[in-house]
mmCIF file of C-alpha atoms and ligand atoms in Angstrom:
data_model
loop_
_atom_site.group_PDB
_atom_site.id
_atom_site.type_symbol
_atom_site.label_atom_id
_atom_site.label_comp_id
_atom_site.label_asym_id
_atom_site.label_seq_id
_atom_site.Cartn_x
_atom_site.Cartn_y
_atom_site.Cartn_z
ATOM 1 C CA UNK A 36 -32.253 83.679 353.467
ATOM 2 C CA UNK A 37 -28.598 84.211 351.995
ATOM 3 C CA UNK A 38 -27.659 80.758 349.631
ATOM 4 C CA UNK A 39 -24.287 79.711 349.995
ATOM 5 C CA UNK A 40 -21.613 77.449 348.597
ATOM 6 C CA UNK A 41 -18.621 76.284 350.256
ATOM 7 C CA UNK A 42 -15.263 74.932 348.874
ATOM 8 C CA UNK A 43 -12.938 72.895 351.128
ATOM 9 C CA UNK A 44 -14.952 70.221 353.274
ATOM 10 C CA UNK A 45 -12.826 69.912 357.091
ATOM 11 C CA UNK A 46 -14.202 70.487 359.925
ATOM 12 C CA UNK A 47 -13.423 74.495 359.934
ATOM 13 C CA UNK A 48 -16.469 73.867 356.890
ATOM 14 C CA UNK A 49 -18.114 72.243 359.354
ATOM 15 C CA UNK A 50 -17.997 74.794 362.052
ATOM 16 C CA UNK A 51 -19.028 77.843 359.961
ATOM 17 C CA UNK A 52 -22.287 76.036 358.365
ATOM 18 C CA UNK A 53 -23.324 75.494 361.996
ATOM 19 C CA UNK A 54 -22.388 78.751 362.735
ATOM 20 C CA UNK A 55 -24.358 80.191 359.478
ATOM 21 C CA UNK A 56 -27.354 78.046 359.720
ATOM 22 C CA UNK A 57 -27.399 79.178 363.525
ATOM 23 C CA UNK A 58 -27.183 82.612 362.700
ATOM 24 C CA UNK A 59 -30.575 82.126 360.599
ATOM 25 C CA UNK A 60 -29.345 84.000 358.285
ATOM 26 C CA UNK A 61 -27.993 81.896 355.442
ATOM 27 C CA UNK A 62 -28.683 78.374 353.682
ATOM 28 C CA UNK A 63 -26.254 76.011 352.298
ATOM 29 C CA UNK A 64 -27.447 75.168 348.714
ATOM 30 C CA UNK A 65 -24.076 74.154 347.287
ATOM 31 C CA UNK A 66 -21.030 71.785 347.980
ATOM 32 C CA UNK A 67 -18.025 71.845 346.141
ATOM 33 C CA UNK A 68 -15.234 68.849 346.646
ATOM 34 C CA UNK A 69 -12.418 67.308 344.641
ATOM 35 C CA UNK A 70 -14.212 64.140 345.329
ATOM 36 C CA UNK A 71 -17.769 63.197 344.230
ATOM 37 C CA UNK A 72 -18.509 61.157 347.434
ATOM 38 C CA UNK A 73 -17.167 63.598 349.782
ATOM 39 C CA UNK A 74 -19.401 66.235 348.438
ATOM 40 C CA UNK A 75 -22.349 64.143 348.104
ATOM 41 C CA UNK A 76 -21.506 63.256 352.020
ATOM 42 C CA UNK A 77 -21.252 66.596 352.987
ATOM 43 C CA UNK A 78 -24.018 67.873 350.794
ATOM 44 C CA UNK A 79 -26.089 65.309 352.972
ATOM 45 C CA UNK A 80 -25.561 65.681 356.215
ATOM 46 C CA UNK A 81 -26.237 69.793 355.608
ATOM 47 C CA UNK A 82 -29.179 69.080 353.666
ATOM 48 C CA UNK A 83 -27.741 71.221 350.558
ATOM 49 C CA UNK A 84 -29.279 70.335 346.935
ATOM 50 C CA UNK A 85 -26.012 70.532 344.841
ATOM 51 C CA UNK A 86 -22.978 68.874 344.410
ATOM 52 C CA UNK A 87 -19.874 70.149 341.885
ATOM 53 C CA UNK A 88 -16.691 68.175 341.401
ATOM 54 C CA UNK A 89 -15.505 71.081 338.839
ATOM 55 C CA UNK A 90 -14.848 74.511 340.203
ATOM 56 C CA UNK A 91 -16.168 76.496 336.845
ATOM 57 C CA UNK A 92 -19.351 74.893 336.832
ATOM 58 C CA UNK A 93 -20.094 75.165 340.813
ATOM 59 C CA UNK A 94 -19.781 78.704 340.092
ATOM 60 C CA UNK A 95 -21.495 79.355 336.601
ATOM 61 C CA UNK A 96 -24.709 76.695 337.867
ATOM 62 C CA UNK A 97 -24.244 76.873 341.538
ATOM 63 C CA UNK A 98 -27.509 78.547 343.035
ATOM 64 C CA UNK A 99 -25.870 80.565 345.299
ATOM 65 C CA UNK A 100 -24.711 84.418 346.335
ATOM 66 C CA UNK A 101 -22.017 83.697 348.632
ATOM 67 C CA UNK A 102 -18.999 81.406 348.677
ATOM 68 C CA UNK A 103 -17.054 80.206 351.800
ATOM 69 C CA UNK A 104 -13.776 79.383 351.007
ATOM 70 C CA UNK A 105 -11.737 77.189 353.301
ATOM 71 C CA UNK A 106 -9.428 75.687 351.014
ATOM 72 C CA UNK A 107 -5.767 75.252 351.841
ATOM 73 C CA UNK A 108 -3.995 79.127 352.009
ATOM 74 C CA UNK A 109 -1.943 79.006 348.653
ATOM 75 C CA UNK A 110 -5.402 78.697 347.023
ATOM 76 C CA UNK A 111 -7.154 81.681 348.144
ATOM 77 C CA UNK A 112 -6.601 84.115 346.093
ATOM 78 C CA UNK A 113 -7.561 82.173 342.929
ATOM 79 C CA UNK A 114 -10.390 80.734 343.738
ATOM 80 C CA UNK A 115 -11.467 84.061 345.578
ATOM 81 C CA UNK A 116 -10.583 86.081 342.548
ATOM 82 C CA UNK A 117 -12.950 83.902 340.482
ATOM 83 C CA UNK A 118 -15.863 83.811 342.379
ATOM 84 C CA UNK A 119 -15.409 87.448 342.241
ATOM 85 C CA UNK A 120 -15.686 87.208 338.432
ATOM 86 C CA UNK A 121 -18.088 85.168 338.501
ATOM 87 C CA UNK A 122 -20.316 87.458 340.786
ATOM 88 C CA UNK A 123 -20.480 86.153 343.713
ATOM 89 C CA UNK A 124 -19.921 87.481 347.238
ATOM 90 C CA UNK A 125 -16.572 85.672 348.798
ATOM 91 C CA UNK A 126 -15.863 84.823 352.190
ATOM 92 C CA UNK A 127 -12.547 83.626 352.668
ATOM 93 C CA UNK A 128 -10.544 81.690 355.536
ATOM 94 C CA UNK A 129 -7.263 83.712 356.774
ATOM 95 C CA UNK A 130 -5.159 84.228 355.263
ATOM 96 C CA UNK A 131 -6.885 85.631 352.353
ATOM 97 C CA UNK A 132 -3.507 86.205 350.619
ATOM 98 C CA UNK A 133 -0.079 85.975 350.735
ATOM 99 C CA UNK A 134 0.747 88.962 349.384
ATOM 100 C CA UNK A 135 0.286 92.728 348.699
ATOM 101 C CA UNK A 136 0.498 91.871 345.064
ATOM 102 C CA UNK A 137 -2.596 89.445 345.167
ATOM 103 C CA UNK A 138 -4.249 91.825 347.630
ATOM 104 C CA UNK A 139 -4.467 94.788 344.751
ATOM 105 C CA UNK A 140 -5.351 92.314 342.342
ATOM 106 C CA UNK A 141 -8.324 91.219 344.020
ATOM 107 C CA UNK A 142 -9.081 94.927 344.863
ATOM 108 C CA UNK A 143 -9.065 95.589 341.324
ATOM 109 C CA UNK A 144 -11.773 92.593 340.255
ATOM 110 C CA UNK A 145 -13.767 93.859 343.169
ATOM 111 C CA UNK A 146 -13.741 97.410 341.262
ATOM 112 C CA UNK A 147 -15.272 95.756 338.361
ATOM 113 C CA UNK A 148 -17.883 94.404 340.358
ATOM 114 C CA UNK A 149 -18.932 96.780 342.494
ATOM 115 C CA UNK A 150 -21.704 95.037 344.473
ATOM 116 C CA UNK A 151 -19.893 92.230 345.575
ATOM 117 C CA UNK A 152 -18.407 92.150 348.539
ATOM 118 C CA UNK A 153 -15.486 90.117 349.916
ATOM 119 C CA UNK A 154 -14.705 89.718 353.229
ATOM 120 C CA UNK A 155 -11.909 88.049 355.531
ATOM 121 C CA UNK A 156 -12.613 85.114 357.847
ATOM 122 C CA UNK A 157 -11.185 86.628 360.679
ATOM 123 C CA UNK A 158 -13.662 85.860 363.429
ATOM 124 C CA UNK A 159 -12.306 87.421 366.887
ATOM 125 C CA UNK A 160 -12.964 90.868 365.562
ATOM 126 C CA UNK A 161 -16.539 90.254 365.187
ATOM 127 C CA UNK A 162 -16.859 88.881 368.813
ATOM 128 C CA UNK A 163 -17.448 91.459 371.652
ATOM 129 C CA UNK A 164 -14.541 90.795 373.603
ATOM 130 C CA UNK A 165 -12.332 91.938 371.003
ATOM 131 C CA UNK A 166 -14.200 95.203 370.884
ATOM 132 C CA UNK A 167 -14.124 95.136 375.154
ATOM 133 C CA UNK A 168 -9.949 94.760 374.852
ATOM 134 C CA UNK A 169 -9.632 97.804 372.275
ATOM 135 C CA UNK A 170 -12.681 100.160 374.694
ATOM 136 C CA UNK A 171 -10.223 99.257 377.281
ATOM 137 C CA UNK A 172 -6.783 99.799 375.581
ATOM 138 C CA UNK A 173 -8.189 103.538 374.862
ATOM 139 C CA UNK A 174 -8.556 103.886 378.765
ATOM 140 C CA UNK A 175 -5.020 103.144 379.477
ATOM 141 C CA UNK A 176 -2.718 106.226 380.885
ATOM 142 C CA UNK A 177 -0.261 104.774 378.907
ATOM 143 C CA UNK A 178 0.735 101.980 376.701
ATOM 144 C CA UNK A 179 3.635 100.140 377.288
ATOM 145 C CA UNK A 180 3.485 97.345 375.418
ATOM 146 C CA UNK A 181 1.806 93.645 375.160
ATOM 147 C CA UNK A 182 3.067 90.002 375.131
ATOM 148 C CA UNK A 183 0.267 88.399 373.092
ATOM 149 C CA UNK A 184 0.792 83.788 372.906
ATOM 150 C CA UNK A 185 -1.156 81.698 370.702
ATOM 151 C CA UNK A 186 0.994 78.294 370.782
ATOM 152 C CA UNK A 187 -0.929 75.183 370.113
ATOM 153 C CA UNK A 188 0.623 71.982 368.812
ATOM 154 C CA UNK A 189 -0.974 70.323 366.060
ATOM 155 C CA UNK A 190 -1.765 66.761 365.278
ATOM 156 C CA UNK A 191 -0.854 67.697 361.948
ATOM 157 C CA UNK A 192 3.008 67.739 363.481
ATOM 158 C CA UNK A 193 2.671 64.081 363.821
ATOM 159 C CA UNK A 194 2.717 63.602 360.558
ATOM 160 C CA UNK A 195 5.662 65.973 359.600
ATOM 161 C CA UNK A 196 7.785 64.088 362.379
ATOM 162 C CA UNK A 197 6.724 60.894 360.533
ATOM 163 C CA UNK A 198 8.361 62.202 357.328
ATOM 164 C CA UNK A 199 5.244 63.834 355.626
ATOM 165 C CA UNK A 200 4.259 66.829 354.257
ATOM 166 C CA UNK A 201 0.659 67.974 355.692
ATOM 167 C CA UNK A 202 -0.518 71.509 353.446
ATOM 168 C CA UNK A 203 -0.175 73.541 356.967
ATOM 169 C CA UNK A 204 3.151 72.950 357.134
ATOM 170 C CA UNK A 205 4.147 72.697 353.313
ATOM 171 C CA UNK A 206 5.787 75.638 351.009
ATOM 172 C CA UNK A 207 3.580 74.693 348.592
ATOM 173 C CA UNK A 208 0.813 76.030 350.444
ATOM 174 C CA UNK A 209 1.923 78.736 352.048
ATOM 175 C CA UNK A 210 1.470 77.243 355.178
ATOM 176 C CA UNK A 211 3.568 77.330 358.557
ATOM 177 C CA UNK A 212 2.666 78.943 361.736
ATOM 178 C CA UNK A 213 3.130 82.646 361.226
ATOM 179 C CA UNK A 214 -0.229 82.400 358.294
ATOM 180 C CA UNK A 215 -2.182 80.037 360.218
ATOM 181 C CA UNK A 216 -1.933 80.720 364.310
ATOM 182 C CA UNK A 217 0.187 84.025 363.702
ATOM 183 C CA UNK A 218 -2.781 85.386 361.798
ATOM 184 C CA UNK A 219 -4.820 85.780 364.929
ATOM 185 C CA UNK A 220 -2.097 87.695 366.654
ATOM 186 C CA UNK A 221 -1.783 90.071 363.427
ATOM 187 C CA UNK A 222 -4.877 90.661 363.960
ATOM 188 C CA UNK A 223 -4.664 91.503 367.361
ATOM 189 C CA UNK A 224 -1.944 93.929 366.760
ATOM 190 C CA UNK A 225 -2.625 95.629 363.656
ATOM 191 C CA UNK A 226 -6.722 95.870 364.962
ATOM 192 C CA UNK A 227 -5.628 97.100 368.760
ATOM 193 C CA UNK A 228 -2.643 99.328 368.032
ATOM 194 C CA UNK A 229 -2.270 100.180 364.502
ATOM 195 C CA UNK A 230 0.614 99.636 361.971
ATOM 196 C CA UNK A 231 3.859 98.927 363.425
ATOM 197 C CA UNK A 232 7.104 101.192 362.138
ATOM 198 C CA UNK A 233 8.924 98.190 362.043
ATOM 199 C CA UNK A 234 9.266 94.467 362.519
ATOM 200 C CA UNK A 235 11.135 91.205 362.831
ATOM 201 C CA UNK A 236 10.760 87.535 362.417
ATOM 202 C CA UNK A 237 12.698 85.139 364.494
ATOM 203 C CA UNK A 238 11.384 81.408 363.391
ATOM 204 C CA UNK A 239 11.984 78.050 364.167
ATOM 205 C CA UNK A 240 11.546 75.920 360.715
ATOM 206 C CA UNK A 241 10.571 72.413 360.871
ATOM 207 C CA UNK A 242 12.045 69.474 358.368
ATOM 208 C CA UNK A 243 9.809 70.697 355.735
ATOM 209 C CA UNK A 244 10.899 74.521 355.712
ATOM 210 C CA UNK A 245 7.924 76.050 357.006
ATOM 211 C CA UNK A 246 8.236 78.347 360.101
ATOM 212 C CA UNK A 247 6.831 75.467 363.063
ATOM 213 C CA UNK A 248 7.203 78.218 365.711
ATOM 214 C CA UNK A 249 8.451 81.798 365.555
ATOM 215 C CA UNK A 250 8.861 85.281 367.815
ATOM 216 C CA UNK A 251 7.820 88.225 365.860
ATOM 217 C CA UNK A 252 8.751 91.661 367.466
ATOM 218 C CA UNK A 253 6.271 94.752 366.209
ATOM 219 C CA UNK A 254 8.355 98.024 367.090
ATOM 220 C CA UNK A 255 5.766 100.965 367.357
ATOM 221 C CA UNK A 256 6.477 104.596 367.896
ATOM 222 C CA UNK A 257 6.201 104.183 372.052
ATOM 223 C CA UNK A 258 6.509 100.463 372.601
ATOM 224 C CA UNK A 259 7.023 96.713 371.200
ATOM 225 C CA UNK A 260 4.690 94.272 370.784
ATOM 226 C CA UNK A 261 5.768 90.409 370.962
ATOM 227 C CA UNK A 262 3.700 87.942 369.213
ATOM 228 C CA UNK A 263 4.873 84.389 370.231
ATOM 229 C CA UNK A 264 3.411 81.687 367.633
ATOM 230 C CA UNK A 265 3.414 77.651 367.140
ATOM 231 C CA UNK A 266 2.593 74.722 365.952
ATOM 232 C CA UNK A 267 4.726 72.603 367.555
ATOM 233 C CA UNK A 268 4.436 72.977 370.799
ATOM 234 C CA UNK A 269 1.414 73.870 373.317
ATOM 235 C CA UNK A 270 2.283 77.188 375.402
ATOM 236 C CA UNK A 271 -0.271 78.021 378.337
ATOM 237 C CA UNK A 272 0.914 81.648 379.512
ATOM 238 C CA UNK A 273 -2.229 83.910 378.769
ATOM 239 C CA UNK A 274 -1.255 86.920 377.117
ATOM 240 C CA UNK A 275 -1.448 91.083 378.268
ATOM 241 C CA UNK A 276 -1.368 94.055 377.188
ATOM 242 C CA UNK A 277 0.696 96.311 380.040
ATOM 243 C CA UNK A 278 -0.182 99.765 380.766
ATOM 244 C CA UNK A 279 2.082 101.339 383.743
ATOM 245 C CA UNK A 280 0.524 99.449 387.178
ATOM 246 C CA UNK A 281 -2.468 98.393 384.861
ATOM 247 C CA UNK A 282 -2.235 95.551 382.385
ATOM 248 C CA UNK A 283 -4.921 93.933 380.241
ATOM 249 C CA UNK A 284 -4.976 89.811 380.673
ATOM 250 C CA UNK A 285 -6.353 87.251 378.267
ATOM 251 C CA UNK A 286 -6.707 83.638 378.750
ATOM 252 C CA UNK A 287 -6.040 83.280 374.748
ATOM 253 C CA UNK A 288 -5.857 86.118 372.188
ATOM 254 C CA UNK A 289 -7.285 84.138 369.541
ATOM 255 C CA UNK A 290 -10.310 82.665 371.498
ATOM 256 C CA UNK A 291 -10.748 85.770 373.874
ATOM 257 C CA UNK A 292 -12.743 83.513 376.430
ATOM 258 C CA UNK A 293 -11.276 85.495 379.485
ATOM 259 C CA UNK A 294 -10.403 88.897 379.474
ATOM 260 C CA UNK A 295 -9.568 90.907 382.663
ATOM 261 C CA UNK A 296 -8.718 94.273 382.889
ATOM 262 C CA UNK A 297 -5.913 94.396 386.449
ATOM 263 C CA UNK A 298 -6.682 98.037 387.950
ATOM 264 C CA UNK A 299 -3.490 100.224 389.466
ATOM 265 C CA UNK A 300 -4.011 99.007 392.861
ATOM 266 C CA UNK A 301 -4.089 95.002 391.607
ATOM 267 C CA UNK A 302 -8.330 94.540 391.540
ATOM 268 C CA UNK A 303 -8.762 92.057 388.315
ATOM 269 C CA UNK A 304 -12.082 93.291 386.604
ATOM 270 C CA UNK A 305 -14.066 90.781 384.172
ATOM 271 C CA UNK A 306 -14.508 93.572 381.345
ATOM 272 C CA UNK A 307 -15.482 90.388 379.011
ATOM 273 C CA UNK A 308 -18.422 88.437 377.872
ATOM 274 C CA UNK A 309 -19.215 85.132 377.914
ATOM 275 C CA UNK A 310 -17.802 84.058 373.973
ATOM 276 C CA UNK A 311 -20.628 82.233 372.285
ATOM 277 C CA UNK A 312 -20.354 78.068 371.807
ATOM 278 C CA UNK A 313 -19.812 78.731 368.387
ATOM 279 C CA UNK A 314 -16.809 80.945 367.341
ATOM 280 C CA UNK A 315 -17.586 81.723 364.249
ATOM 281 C CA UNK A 316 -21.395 82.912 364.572
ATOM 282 C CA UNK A 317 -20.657 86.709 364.637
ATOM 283 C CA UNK A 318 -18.909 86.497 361.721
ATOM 284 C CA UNK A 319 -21.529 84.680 360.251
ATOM 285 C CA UNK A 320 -24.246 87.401 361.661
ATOM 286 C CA UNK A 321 -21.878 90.387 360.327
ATOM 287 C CA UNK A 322 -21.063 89.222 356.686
ATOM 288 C CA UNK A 323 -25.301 88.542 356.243
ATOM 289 C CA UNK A 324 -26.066 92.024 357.297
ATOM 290 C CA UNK A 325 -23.529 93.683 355.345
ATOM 291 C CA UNK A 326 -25.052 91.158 352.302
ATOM 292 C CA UNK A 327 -28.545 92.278 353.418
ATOM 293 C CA UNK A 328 -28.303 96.288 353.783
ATOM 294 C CA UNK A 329 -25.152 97.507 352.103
ATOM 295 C CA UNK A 330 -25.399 100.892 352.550
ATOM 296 C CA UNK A 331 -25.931 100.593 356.189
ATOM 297 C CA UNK A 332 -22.983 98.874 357.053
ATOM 298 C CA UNK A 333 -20.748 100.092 353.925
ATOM 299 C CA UNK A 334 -18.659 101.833 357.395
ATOM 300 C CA UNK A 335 -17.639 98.196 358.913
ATOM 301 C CA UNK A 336 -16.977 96.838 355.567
ATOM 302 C CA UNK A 337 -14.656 98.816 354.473
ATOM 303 C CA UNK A 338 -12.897 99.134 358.066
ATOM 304 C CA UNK A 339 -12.390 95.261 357.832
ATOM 305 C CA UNK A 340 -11.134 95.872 354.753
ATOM 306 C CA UNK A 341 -8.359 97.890 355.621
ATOM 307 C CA UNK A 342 -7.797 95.381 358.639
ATOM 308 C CA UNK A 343 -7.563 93.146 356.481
ATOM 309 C CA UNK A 344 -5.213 94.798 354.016
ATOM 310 C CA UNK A 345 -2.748 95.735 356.585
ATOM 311 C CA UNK A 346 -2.410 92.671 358.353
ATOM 312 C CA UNK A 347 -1.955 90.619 355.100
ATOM 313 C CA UNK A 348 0.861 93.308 354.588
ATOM 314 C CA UNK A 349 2.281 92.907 358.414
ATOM 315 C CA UNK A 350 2.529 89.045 357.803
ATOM 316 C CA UNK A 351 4.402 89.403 354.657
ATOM 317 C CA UNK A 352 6.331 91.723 356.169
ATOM 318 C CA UNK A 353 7.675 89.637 358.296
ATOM 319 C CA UNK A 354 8.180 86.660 356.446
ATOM 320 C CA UNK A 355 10.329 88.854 354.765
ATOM 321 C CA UNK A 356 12.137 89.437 357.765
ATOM 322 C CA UNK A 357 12.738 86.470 358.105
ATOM 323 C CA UNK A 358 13.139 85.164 354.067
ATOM 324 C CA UNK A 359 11.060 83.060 354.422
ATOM 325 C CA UNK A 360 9.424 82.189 350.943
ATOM 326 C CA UNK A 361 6.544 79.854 349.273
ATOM 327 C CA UNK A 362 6.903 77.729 346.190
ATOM 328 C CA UNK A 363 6.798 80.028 343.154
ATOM 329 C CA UNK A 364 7.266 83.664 345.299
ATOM 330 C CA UNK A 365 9.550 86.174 344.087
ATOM 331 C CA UNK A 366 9.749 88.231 347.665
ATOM 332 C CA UNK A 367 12.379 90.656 346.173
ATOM 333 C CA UNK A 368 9.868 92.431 344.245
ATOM 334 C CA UNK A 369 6.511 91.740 346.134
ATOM 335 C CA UNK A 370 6.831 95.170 347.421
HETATM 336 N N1 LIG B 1437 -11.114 80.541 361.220
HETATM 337 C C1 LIG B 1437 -10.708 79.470 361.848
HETATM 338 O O1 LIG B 1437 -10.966 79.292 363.028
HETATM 339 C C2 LIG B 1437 -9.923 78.442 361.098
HETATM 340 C C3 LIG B 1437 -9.633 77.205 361.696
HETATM 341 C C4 LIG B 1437 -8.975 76.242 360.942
HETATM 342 C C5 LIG B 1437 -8.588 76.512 359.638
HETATM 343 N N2 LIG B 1437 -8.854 77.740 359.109
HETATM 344 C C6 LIG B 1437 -8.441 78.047 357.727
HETATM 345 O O2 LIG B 1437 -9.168 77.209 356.861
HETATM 346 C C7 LIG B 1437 -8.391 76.880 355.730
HETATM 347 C C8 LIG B 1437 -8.401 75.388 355.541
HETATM 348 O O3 LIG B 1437 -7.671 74.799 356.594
HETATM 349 P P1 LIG B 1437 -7.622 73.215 356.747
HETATM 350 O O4 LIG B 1437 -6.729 72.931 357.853
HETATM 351 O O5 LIG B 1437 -9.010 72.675 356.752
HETATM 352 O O6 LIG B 1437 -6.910 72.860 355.348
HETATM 353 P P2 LIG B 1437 -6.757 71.434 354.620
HETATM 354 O O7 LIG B 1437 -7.265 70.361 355.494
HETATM 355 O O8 LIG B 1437 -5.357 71.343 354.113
HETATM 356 O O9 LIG B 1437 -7.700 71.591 353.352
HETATM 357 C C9 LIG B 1437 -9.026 72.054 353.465
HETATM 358 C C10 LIG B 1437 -9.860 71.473 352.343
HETATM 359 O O10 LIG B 1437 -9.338 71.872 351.099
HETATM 360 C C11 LIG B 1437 -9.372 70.761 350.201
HETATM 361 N N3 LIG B 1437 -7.987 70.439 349.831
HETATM 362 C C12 LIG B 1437 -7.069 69.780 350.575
HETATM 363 N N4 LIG B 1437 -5.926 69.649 349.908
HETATM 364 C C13 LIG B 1437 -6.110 70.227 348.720
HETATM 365 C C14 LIG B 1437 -5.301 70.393 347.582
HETATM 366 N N5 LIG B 1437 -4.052 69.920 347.549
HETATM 367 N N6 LIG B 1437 -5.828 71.034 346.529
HETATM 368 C C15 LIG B 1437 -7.088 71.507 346.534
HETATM 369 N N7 LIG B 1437 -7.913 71.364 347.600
HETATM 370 C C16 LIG B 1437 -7.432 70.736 348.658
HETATM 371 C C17 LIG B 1437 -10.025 69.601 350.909
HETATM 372 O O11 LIG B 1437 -11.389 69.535 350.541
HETATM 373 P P3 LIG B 1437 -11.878 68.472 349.430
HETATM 374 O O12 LIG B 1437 -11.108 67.207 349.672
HETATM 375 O O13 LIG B 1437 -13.318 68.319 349.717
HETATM 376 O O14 LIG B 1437 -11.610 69.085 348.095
HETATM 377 C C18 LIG B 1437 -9.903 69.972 352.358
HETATM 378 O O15 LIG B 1437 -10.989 69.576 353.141
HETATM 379 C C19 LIG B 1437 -6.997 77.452 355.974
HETATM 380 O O16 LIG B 1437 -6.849 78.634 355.229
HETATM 381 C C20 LIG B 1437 -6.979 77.767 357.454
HETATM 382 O O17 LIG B 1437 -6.182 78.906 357.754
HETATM 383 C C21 LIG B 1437 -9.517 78.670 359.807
#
């Protein structure tokens, strides 16, 4: 059994223990929490032994391997970067960064500690159906390009609209909809089609700055790719990827719970699986065997690595684009 320790206690926390402890591949030993009582609460309703209120000593006495990090996104990279240092293996909520910069920097602590591995919380590319939509992409006569919509107001809105400043749609966070829904699309583009050559960000900001909805446009060599993304506002167009008569249609791009593949002469083919109840339980089964047998999967790893490098470069990218900056950012020299 794999020992974990999780920082950041919402319900996304929530969600991945159940998926982890359904996976029966890892145990939650450790609970870390700005607040005493909300650890302790946490730490009982998951049956783990050990509280911390103080992020040094949950990792130098925490009795785990493996941290889970679902902390707001601004703090990613520092608290991922010291649970490196400190040993342990890291997985991280998207986005893991928000910029190349912090991307090579975590590279290089990773260097230093070679047997730790650190992985990305992106869940749809561990689920089949993501793997069915990128068989089926390589069957296409042609690519011509794909309309991909993941719109989906948030309660969180409420509270902007009553004048305050939730961390998902804050500067100081890094938050807004392009590194929270939008991150899910990147990954949709960057894992189906490659790199773009170039791109652009067209956003809509909300009263606190951050980007509440946005069109990006992906230009590749032989096509576009649009990438419609919100917070503010619920869309329900499924999205499709559009060969010449043929086209590839998803219910959601994120959640991948229908996918169809529309033959030339208009048949619609189920070429999907039924998504498990949990979302985020082949993530949870991937990251334990890489843990468990290195060598064997060293392959995958360092494919979602690369994912995972180039979409963290795709979304800066285009907040660029679209100067759009966090608190504290420089984006002139970022890259
Ligand atoms: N993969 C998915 O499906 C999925 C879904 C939702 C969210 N996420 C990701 O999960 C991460 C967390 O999202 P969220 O909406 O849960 O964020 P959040 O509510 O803003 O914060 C998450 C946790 O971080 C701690 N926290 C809150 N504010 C903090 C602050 N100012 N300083 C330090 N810690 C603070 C809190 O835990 P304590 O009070 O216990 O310290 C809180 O429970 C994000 O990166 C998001 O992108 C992923």
């Amino acid at each position: 059994m794999l020992k974990f320790g999780i920082i950041g206690t919402n319900w996304i926390t929530q969600q991945f223990v159940d998926a982890a402890v359904e996976s029966g591949e890892w145990q939650l030993t450790t609970v870390y929490s700005r607040h005493a009582d909300t650890a302790q609460a946490f730490a009982d309703k998951n049956h783990a032994a050990e509280t911390f209120t103080d992020l040094d000593e949950f990792f130098s006495q925490g009795s785990f391997d493996t941290v889970y990090i679902a902390s707001p996104n601004s703090l990613h990279f520092a608290q991922a970067k010291q649970a490196i240092a400190y040993g342990k293996h890291v997985i991280v909520e998207k986005p893991a960064v928000t910029n190349q910069r912090e991307f090579e920097q975590l590279d290089a602590v990773l260097a230093a500690h070679p047997d730790v591995r650190l992985f990305e919380a992106a869940r749809q590319i561990h689920e089949v159906n993501f793997k069915r939509v990128k068989e089926q992409i390589s069957k296409l006569a042609m690519v011509q390009g794909a309309t991909l919509t993941y719109m989906k107001y948030s309660s969180r809105y409420d509270a902007v609209l009553a004048g305050e400043e939730p961390n998902i749609f804050s500067l100081n966070y890094a938050g807004g909809a392009l590194q929270d829904l939008g991150v899910y699309l990147a990954y949709d583009a960057v894992g189906w089609f490659g790199m773009p050559e170039e791109v652009a960000y067209y956003p809509t900001l909300t009263r606190t700055g951050v980007d509440g909805k946005g069109v990006a446009i992906l230009r590749y060599a032989d096509f576009t790719v649009t990438l419609n993304v919100g917070k503010t506002s619920n869309s329900f167009l499924p999205s499709e990827i559009n060969g010449a008569r043929d086209a590839i249609v998803m219910d959601n791009p994120a959640e991948l719970g229908q996918v169809t593949y529309q033959d030339n002469d208009g048949n619609a083919h189920n070429i999907g699986v039924a998504p498990d109840d949990n979302p985020m339980l082949a993530e949870a089964r991937d990251f334990a065997a890489v843990i468990n047998d290195p060598a064997k999967y060293q392959a995958d790893y360092l494919a979602w690595r690369q994912l995972s490098r180039n979409v963290n470069k795709l979304l800066f990218n285009l907040r660029q684009s679209a100067h759009l900056t966090f608190t504290g950012e420089t984006p002139a020299t970022d890259e």
